[in-house]
Short mmCIF file of C-alpha atoms and ligand atoms in Angstrom, two decimals:
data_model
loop_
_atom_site.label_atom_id
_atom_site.label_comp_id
_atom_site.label_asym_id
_atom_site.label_seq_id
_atom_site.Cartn_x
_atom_site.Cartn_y
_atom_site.Cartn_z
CA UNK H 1 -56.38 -20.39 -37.58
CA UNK H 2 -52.87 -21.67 -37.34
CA UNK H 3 -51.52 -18.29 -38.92
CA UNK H 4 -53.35 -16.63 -35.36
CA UNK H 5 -51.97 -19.12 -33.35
CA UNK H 6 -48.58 -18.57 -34.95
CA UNK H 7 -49.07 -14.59 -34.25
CA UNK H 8 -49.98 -15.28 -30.57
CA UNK H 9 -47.03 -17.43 -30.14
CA UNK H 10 -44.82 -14.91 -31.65
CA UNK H 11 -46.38 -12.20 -29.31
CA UNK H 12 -45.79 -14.27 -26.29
CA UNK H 13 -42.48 -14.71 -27.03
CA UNK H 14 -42.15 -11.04 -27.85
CA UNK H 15 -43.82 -9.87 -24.49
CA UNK H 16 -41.37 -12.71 -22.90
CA UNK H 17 -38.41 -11.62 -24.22
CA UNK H 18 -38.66 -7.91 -24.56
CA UNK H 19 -38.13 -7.03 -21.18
CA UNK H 20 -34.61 -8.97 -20.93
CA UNK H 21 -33.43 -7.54 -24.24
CA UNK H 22 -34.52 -3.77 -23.39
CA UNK H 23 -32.45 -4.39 -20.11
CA UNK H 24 -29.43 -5.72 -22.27
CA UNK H 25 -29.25 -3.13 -24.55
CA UNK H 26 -29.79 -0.42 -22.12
CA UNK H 27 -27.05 -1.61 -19.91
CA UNK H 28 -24.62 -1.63 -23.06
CA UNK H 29 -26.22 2.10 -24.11
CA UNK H 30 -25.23 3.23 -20.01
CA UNK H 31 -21.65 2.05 -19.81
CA UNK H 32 -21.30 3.92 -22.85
CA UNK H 33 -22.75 7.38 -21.62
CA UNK H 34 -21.13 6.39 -18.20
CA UNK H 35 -17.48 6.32 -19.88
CA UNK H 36 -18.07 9.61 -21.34
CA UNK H 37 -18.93 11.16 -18.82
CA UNK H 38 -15.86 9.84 -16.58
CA UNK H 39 -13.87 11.13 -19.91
CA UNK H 40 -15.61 14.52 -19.54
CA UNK H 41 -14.93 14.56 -15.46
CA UNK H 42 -11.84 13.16 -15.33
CA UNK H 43 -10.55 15.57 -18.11
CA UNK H 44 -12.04 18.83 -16.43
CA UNK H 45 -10.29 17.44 -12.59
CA UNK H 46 -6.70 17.04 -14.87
CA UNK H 47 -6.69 19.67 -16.64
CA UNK H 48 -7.64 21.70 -13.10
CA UNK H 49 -4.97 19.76 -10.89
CA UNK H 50 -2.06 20.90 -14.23
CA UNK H 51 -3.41 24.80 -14.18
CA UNK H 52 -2.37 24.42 -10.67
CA UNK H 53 0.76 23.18 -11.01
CA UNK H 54 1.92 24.99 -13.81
CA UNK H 55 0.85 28.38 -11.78
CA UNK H 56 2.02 27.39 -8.54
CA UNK H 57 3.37 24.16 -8.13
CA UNK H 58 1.55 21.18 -5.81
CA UNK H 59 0.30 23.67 -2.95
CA UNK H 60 -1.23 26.09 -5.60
CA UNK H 61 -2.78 22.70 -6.88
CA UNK H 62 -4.06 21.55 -3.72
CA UNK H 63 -5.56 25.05 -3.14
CA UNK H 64 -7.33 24.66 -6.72
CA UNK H 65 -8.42 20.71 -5.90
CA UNK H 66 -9.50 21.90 -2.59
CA UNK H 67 -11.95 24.44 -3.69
CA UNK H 68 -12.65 23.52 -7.02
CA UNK H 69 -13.16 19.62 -6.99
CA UNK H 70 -16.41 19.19 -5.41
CA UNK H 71 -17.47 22.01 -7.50
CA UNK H 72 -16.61 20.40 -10.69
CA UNK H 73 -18.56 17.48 -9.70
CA UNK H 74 -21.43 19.31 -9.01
CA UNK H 75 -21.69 20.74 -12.38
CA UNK H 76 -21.16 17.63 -14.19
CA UNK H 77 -23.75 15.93 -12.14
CA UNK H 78 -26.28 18.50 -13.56
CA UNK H 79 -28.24 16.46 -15.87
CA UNK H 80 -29.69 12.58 -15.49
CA UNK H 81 -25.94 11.55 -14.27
CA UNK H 82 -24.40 12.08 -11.29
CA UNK H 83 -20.92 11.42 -10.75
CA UNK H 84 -18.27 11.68 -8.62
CA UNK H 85 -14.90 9.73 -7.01
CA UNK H 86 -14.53 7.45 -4.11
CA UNK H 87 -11.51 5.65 -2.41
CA UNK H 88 -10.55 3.07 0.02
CA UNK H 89 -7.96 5.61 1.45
CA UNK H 90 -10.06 8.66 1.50
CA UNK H 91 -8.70 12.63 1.49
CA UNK H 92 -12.06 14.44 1.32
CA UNK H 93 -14.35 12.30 4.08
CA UNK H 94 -17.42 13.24 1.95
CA UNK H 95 -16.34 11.20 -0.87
CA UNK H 96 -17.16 7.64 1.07
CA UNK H 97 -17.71 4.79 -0.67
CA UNK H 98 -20.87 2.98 0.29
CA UNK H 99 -21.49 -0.94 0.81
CA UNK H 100 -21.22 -2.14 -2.94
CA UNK H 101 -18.58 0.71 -3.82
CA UNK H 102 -16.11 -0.15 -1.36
CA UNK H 103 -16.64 -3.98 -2.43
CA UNK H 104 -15.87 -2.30 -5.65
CA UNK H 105 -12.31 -1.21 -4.95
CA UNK H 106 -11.76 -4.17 -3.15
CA UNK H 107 -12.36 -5.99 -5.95
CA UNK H 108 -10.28 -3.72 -8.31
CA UNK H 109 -7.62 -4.56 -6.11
CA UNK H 110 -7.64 -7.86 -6.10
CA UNK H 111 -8.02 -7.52 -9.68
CA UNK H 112 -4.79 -5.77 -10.02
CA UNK H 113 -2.68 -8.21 -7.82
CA UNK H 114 -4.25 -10.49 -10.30
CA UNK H 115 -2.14 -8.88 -13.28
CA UNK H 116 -5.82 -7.11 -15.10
CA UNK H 117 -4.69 -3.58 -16.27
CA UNK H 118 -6.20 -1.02 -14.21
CA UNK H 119 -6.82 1.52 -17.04
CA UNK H 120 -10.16 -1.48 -18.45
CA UNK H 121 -11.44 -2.21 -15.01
CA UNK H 122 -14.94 -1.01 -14.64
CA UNK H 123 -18.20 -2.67 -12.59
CA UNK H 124 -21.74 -1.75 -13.12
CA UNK H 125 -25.42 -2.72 -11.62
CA UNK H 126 -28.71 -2.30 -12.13
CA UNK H 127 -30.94 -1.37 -9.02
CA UNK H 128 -33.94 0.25 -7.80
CA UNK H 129 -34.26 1.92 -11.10
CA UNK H 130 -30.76 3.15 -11.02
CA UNK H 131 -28.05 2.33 -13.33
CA UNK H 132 -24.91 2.72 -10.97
CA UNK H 133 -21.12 2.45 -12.90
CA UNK H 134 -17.74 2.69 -11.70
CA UNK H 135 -14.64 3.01 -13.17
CA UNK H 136 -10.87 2.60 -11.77
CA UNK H 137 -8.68 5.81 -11.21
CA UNK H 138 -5.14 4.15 -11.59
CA UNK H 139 -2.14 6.61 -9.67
CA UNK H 140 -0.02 8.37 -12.54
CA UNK H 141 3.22 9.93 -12.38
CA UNK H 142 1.74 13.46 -11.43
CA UNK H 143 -0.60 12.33 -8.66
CA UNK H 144 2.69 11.12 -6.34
CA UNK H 145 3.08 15.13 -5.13
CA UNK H 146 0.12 14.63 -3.16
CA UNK H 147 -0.85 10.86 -3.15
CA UNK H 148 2.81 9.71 -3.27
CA UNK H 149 5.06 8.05 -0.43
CA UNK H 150 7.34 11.10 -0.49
CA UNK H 151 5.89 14.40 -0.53
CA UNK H 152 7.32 17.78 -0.09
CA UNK H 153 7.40 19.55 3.46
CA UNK H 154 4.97 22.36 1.82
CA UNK H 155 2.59 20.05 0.67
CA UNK H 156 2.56 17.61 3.80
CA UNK H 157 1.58 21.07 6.04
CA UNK H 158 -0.99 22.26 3.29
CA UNK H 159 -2.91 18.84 3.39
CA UNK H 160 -2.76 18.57 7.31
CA UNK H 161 -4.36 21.94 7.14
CA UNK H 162 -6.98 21.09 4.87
CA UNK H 163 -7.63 17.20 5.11
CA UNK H 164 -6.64 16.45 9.15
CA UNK H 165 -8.27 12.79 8.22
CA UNK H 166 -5.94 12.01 5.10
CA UNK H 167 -5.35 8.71 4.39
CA UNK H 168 -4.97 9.21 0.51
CA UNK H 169 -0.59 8.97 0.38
CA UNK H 170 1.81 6.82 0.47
CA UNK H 171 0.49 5.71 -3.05
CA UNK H 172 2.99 3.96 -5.63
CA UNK H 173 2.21 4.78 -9.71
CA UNK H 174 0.48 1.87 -11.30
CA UNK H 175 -1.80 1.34 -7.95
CA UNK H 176 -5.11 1.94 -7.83
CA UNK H 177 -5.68 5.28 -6.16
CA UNK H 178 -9.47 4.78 -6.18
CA UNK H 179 -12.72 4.91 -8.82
CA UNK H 180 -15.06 6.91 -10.19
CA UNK H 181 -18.87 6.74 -9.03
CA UNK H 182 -21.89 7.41 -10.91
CA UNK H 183 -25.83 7.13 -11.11
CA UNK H 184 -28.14 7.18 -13.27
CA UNK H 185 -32.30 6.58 -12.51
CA UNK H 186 -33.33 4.21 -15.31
CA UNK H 187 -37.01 3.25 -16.60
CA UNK H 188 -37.54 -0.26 -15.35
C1 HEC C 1 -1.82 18.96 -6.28
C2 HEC C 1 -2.19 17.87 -5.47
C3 HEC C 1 -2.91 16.71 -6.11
C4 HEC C 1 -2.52 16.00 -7.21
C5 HEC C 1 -1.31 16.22 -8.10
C6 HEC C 1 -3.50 14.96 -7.36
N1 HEC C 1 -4.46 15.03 -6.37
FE1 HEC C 1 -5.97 13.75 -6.06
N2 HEC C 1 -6.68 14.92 -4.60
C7 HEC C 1 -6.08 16.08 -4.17
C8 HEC C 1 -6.97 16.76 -3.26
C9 HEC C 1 -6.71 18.08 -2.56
C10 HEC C 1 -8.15 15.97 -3.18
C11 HEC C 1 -9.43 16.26 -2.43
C12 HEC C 1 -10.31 17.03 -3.39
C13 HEC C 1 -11.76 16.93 -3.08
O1 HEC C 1 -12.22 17.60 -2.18
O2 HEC C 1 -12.45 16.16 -3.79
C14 HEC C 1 -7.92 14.82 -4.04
C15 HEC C 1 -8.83 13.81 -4.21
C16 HEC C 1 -8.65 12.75 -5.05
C17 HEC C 1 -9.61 11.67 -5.22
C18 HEC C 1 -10.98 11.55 -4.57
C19 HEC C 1 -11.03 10.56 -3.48
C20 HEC C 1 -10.56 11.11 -2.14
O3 HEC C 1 -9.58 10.59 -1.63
O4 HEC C 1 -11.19 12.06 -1.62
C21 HEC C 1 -9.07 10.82 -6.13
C22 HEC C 1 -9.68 9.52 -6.64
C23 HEC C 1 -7.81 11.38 -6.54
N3 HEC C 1 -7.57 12.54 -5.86
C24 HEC C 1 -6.98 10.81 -7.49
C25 HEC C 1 -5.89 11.47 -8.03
C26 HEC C 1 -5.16 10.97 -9.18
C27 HEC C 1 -5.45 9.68 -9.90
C28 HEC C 1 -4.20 11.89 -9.46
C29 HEC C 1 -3.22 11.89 -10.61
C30 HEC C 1 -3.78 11.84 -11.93
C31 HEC C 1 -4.31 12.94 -8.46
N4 HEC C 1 -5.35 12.65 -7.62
C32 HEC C 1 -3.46 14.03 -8.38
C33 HEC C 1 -4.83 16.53 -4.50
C34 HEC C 1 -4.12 16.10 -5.60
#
Protein backbone atom coordinates (compact mmCIF):
# COMPACT_ATOMS: atom_id res chain seq x y z
CA UNK A 1 0.00 0.00 0.00
CA UNK A 2 2.30 2.72 1.15
CA UNK A 3 5.11 1.40 -1.33
CA UNK A 4 2.08 2.37 -4.28
CA UNK A 5 1.40 5.43 -2.75
CA UNK A 6 5.11 6.19 -2.58
CA UNK A 7 5.34 5.21 -6.52
CA UNK A 8 2.37 7.53 -7.33
CA UNK A 9 3.90 10.32 -5.47
CA UNK A 10 7.13 9.83 -7.17
CA UNK A 11 5.26 9.76 -10.61
CA UNK A 12 3.50 12.94 -9.86
CA UNK A 13 6.41 14.58 -9.12
CA UNK A 14 8.05 13.09 -12.17
CA UNK A 15 5.14 14.15 -14.59
CA UNK A 16 5.45 17.68 -12.55
CA UNK A 17 8.80 18.22 -13.00
CA UNK A 18 9.73 16.71 -16.28
CA UNK A 19 8.46 19.24 -18.40
CA UNK A 20 10.61 22.17 -16.66
CA UNK A 21 13.76 20.06 -16.67
CA UNK A 22 13.37 18.89 -20.49
CA UNK A 23 13.00 22.74 -21.16
CA UNK A 24 16.25 23.43 -19.05
CA UNK A 25 18.33 21.10 -20.54
CA UNK A 26 17.23 21.74 -23.99
CA UNK A 27 17.83 25.39 -23.72
CA UNK A 28 21.51 24.61 -22.43
CA UNK A 29 21.79 21.74 -25.48
CA UNK A 30 20.53 25.00 -28.10
CA UNK A 31 22.94 27.71 -27.04
CA UNK A 32 25.40 25.16 -27.57
CA UNK A 33 24.44 24.13 -31.26
CA UNK A 34 23.54 27.91 -31.66
CA UNK A 35 27.34 28.97 -30.87
CA UNK A 36 28.53 26.56 -33.35
CA UNK A 37 26.82 27.40 -35.77
CA UNK A 38 27.63 31.32 -35.38
CA UNK A 39 31.41 29.75 -35.23
CA UNK A 40 30.69 27.93 -38.53
CA UNK A 41 28.93 31.30 -40.15
CA UNK A 42 30.93 33.73 -38.85
CA UNK A 43 34.12 31.79 -39.98
CA UNK A 44 32.82 31.12 -43.66
CA UNK A 45 31.68 35.41 -43.85
CA UNK A 46 35.69 36.08 -42.53
CA UNK A 47 37.36 34.02 -44.27
CA UNK A 48 35.13 35.40 -47.53
CA UNK A 49 35.49 39.24 -46.56
CA UNK A 50 39.95 38.27 -46.26
CA UNK A 51 39.85 36.31 -49.89
CA UNK A 52 38.59 39.61 -50.89
CA UNK A 53 40.93 41.67 -49.57
CA UNK A 54 43.87 39.81 -50.13
CA UNK A 55 42.74 39.62 -54.06
CA UNK A 56 41.58 43.00 -54.39
CA UNK A 57 41.60 45.09 -51.56
CA UNK A 58 38.11 46.54 -49.74
CA UNK A 59 36.14 47.11 -53.17
CA UNK A 60 37.05 43.52 -54.40
CA UNK A 61 35.69 42.63 -50.80
CA UNK A 62 32.61 44.49 -50.99
CA UNK A 63 31.99 42.94 -54.47
CA UNK A 64 32.52 39.35 -52.74
CA UNK A 65 30.20 40.45 -49.44
CA UNK A 66 27.79 41.84 -51.84
CA UNK A 67 27.12 38.77 -53.79
CA UNK A 68 28.22 36.19 -51.65
CA UNK A 69 26.82 37.05 -48.08
CA UNK A 70 23.27 36.32 -48.36
CA UNK A 71 24.32 33.31 -50.15
CA UNK A 72 26.39 32.00 -47.41
CA UNK A 73 23.56 32.38 -45.13
CA UNK A 74 21.37 30.57 -47.14
CA UNK A 75 23.43 27.53 -47.14
CA UNK A 76 24.09 27.47 -43.56
CA UNK A 77 20.46 27.87 -42.84
CA UNK A 78 19.93 24.50 -44.70
CA UNK A 79 19.18 22.22 -41.94
CA UNK A 80 16.84 22.75 -38.54
CA UNK A 81 18.84 26.26 -38.01
CA UNK A 82 18.50 29.23 -39.64
CA UNK A 83 20.77 31.96 -39.19
CA UNK A 84 21.71 35.07 -40.21
CA UNK A 85 22.96 38.91 -39.00
CA UNK A 86 21.04 41.93 -38.02
CA UNK A 87 22.00 45.57 -36.98
CA UNK A 88 20.74 48.69 -35.54
CA UNK A 89 22.60 50.58 -38.40
CA UNK A 90 21.69 48.41 -41.25
CA UNK A 91 23.78 48.07 -44.88
CA UNK A 92 21.69 45.33 -46.54
CA UNK A 93 17.79 46.56 -45.68
CA UNK A 94 16.81 42.83 -45.76
CA UNK A 95 18.74 42.05 -42.77
CA UNK A 96 16.10 44.02 -40.26
CA UNK A 97 15.93 43.26 -36.96
CA UNK A 98 12.45 42.54 -35.72
CA UNK A 99 10.68 43.70 -32.32
CA UNK A 100 12.71 41.50 -29.76
CA UNK A 101 15.99 41.64 -31.99
CA UNK A 102 16.33 45.22 -32.12
CA UNK A 103 15.56 45.25 -28.19
CA UNK A 104 18.40 42.88 -28.46
CA UNK A 105 21.07 45.27 -29.68
CA UNK A 106 19.74 47.80 -27.66
CA UNK A 107 20.40 45.93 -24.90
CA UNK A 108 23.93 44.82 -26.03
CA UNK A 109 24.57 48.32 -26.07
CA UNK A 110 23.72 49.29 -23.04
CA UNK A 111 25.52 46.35 -21.96
CA UNK A 112 28.70 47.59 -23.39
CA UNK A 113 28.50 51.21 -21.97
CA UNK A 114 28.09 49.12 -18.93
CA UNK A 115 31.83 47.77 -19.21
CA UNK A 116 30.42 43.65 -20.19
CA UNK A 117 32.86 42.44 -22.97
CA UNK A 118 31.15 42.25 -26.15
CA UNK A 119 32.90 39.05 -27.40
CA UNK A 120 30.32 36.86 -24.14
CA UNK A 121 27.19 38.78 -24.83
CA UNK A 122 24.53 36.53 -26.14
CA UNK A 123 20.38 36.50 -25.46
CA UNK A 124 18.14 33.66 -26.15
CA UNK A 125 14.15 32.76 -25.90
CA UNK A 126 11.96 30.23 -26.14
CA UNK A 127 8.69 30.84 -28.24
CA UNK A 128 6.05 29.39 -30.26
CA UNK A 129 8.08 26.30 -30.52
CA UNK A 130 11.10 28.15 -31.62
CA UNK A 131 14.32 28.39 -29.93
CA UNK A 132 15.56 31.93 -31.16
CA UNK A 133 19.56 32.94 -30.09
CA UNK A 134 21.59 35.84 -30.73
CA UNK A 135 24.95 36.59 -30.40
CA UNK A 136 27.02 40.06 -30.51
CA UNK A 137 29.23 40.87 -33.65
CA UNK A 138 31.81 43.27 -31.92
CA UNK A 139 33.71 45.79 -34.89
CA UNK A 140 37.43 44.49 -35.35
CA UNK A 141 40.29 46.14 -36.80
CA UNK A 142 39.47 44.87 -40.44
CA UNK A 143 35.79 45.77 -40.52
CA UNK A 144 36.77 49.85 -40.26
CA UNK A 145 37.40 49.79 -44.42
CA UNK A 146 33.83 49.54 -44.77
CA UNK A 147 32.11 50.06 -41.32
CA UNK A 148 34.77 52.58 -40.15
CA UNK A 149 34.52 56.53 -39.70
CA UNK A 150 37.11 56.99 -42.45
CA UNK A 151 36.83 55.08 -45.50
CA UNK A 152 38.56 55.28 -48.76
CA UNK A 153 37.06 57.39 -51.77
CA UNK A 154 36.79 53.86 -53.76
CA UNK A 155 34.99 52.23 -51.22
CA UNK A 156 32.58 55.22 -50.19
CA UNK A 157 31.42 55.22 -54.27
CA UNK A 158 31.25 51.27 -54.33
CA UNK A 159 28.82 51.18 -51.25
CA UNK A 160 26.66 54.20 -52.53
CA UNK A 161 26.35 52.09 -55.59
CA UNK A 162 25.36 49.07 -53.97
CA UNK A 163 23.72 50.00 -50.49
CA UNK A 164 22.04 53.78 -51.36
CA UNK A 165 20.36 53.18 -47.65
CA UNK A 166 23.75 52.58 -45.68
CA UNK A 167 23.78 53.41 -42.35
CA UNK A 168 26.39 50.67 -41.29
CA UNK A 169 29.85 53.35 -40.96
CA UNK A 170 31.14 55.55 -38.98
CA UNK A 171 31.81 52.50 -36.60
CA UNK A 172 34.80 52.69 -33.94
CA UNK A 173 36.69 48.99 -33.11
CA UNK A 174 35.49 47.63 -29.85
CA UNK A 175 31.67 48.82 -30.70
CA UNK A 176 29.16 46.68 -31.35
CA UNK A 177 28.60 46.55 -35.08
CA UNK A 178 25.52 44.34 -34.67
CA UNK A 179 24.48 40.38 -33.81
CA UNK A 180 23.92 37.34 -35.16
CA UNK A 181 20.23 35.88 -35.52
CA UNK A 182 19.08 32.45 -35.45
CA UNK A 183 16.03 29.95 -35.17
CA UNK A 184 15.44 26.93 -34.41
CA UNK A 185 11.60 25.09 -34.22
CA UNK A 186 11.77 23.13 -30.97
CA UNK A 187 9.36 20.20 -29.64
CA UNK A 188 7.35 21.83 -26.90
C1 LIG B 1 35.17 44.77 -47.57
C2 LIG B 1 34.14 45.47 -46.89
C3 LIG B 1 33.65 44.90 -45.58
C4 LIG B 1 34.39 44.55 -44.49
C5 LIG B 1 35.90 44.59 -44.33
C6 LIG B 1 33.44 44.14 -43.49
N1 LIG B 1 32.15 44.25 -43.96
FE1 LIG B 1 30.46 43.92 -42.93
N2 LIG B 1 29.37 44.20 -44.59
C7 LIG B 1 29.89 44.54 -45.81
C8 LIG B 1 28.85 44.45 -46.81
C9 LIG B 1 29.00 44.73 -48.29
C10 LIG B 1 27.69 44.01 -46.13
C11 LIG B 1 26.33 43.68 -46.71
C12 LIG B 1 26.37 42.21 -47.06
C13 LIG B 1 25.03 41.57 -47.11
O1 LIG B 1 24.33 41.74 -48.08
O2 LIG B 1 24.70 40.85 -46.13
C14 LIG B 1 28.06 43.87 -44.73
C15 LIG B 1 27.19 43.49 -43.75
C16 LIG B 1 27.53 43.30 -42.44
C17 LIG B 1 26.60 42.91 -41.40
C18 LIG B 1 25.13 42.57 -41.56
C19 LIG B 1 24.22 43.63 -41.08
C20 LIG B 1 23.98 44.73 -42.10
O3 LIG B 1 24.32 45.86 -41.80
O4 LIG B 1 23.43 44.43 -43.18
C21 LIG B 1 27.32 42.83 -40.26
C22 LIG B 1 26.81 42.47 -38.86
C23 LIG B 1 28.69 43.14 -40.58
N3 LIG B 1 28.78 43.44 -41.92
C24 LIG B 1 29.73 43.13 -39.68
C25 LIG B 1 31.06 43.21 -40.06
C26 LIG B 1 32.16 42.98 -39.14
C27 LIG B 1 32.01 42.66 -37.67
C28 LIG B 1 33.31 43.10 -39.86
C29 LIG B 1 34.72 42.87 -39.40
C30 LIG B 1 35.01 41.57 -38.85
C31 LIG B 1 32.92 43.44 -41.22
N4 LIG B 1 31.55 43.50 -41.29
C32 LIG B 1 33.81 43.70 -42.24
C33 LIG B 1 31.18 44.93 -46.07
C34 LIG B 1 32.25 44.70 -45.24
Amino acid sequence: MLKGKLLAALAAAVALSAPVLAADVDQAVLTNEARQQVKAFGGNLKKTVKKGMQAGGPTEAIHLCNTQAPGIAAEHSKGEWNVGRTSLKLRNPDNQPDEWEASVLADFDKRLAAGEDPKKMEASKLEDGQFHYMKAIPTGGLCLACHGEQLAEPVKARLAELYPEDKATGYQAGQIRGAFTLTKPVEM
